[in-house]
C-alpha cells in the first residue's frame, strides 16, 4: 500500500510541474502572438504608406450627419418666470 501511495504522490508532483510549465508556455505563446500581430500590422501599414497617395475620389466625402439636440431625461431646468 505504501508503494502505491508513493507512486501517486510522485504522479501528483509531476502533474503540477507540467501544469506550471504549460502555464509558462502559454504565457510565452501569448506574447509571441502579440509580437507577430504587431509586426503584421506594421508591414501592412508600411506597404500602404509606400504605395503612394490614395487616388482622389470622384466625389467629396459626405459630411457627418447632424446631431439632434434633445432634452436629457432627468436634467434640471430652471423655473420659468417673466423677466
Coordinates of C-alpha atoms in Angstrom, one line a residue:
X1 CA 0.0 0.0 0.0
X2 CA 2.8 2.4 0.8
X3 CA 4.4 1.9 -2.6
X4 CA 1.1 2.8 -4.4
X5 CA 0.8 6.0 -2.3
X6 CA 4.4 7.0 -3.1
X7 CA 3.7 6.5 -6.8
X8 CA 0.5 8.5 -6.6
X9 CA 2.4 11.3 -4.8
X10 CA 5.1 11.3 -7.5
X11 CA 2.4 11.4 -10.2
X12 CA 0.7 14.4 -8.5
X13 CA 4.1 16.2 -8.3
X14 CA 4.7 15.6 -12.0
X15 CA 1.2 16.8 -12.9
X16 CA 1.8 20.0 -11.0
X17 CA 5.2 20.5 -12.7
X18 CA 3.7 20.0 -16.1
X19 CA 0.8 22.4 -15.3
X20 CA 3.2 25.1 -14.3
X21 CA 5.3 24.5 -17.4
X22 CA 2.1 24.6 -19.6
X23 CA 1.1 28.0 -18.0
X24 CA 4.6 29.4 -18.7
X25 CA 4.5 28.2 -22.3
X26 CA 1.0 29.6 -22.8
X27 CA 2.2 33.0 -21.5
X28 CA 5.1 33.0 -23.8
X29 CA 2.9 32.0 -26.7
X30 CA 0.5 34.9 -26.0
X31 CA 3.5 37.3 -26.0
X32 CA 4.8 35.9 -29.3
X33 CA 1.4 36.1 -30.9
X34 CA 1.1 39.7 -29.9
X35 CA 4.5 40.5 -31.4
X36 CA 3.6 38.7 -34.6
X37 CA 0.3 40.6 -34.9
X38 CA 2.1 44.0 -34.3
X39 CA 4.6 43.1 -37.0
X40 CA 2.0 42.0 -39.5
X41 CA 0.1 45.3 -38.9
X42 CA 3.3 47.3 -39.3
X43 CA 4.1 45.5 -42.6
X44 CA 0.6 46.3 -44.0
X45 CA 0.8 49.9 -42.9
X46 CA 4.3 50.3 -44.3
X47 CA 3.1 48.8 -47.6
X48 CA 0.2 51.3 -47.7
X49 CA 2.5 54.2 -46.9
X50 CA 5.0 53.3 -49.6
X51 CA 2.3 52.7 -52.2
X52 CA 1.9 56.5 -52.6
X53 CA -1.0 58.8 -52.2
X54 CA -4.5 57.4 -52.3
X55 CA -6.3 58.2 -55.6
X56 CA -8.8 61.0 -55.5
X57 CA -12.4 60.1 -55.1
X58 CA -15.0 61.0 -57.8
X59 CA -17.0 63.0 -55.3
X60 CA -16.0 64.6 -52.0
X61 CA -16.8 62.7 -48.8
X62 CA -20.2 63.3 -47.2
X63 CA -20.2 65.4 -44.1
X64 CA -21.1 63.6 -40.9
X65 CA -24.8 63.6 -40.0
X66 CA -26.1 66.4 -37.9
X67 CA -26.6 65.6 -34.2
X68 CA -30.1 66.4 -33.0
X69 CA -30.2 68.3 -29.7
X70 CA -32.8 66.9 -27.4
X71 CA -33.6 67.3 -23.8
X72 CA -32.0 64.8 -21.5
X73 CA -34.2 62.9 -19.1
X74 CA -33.7 63.9 -15.5
X75 CA -31.9 67.2 -16.4
X76 CA -32.6 70.2 -14.2
X77 CA -34.5 73.1 -15.9
X78 CA -34.7 76.4 -14.2
X79 CA -38.2 77.6 -13.2
X80 CA -39.6 79.9 -15.9
X81 CA -40.8 83.4 -14.9
X82 CA -41.3 86.8 -16.6
X83 CA -38.2 88.9 -16.8

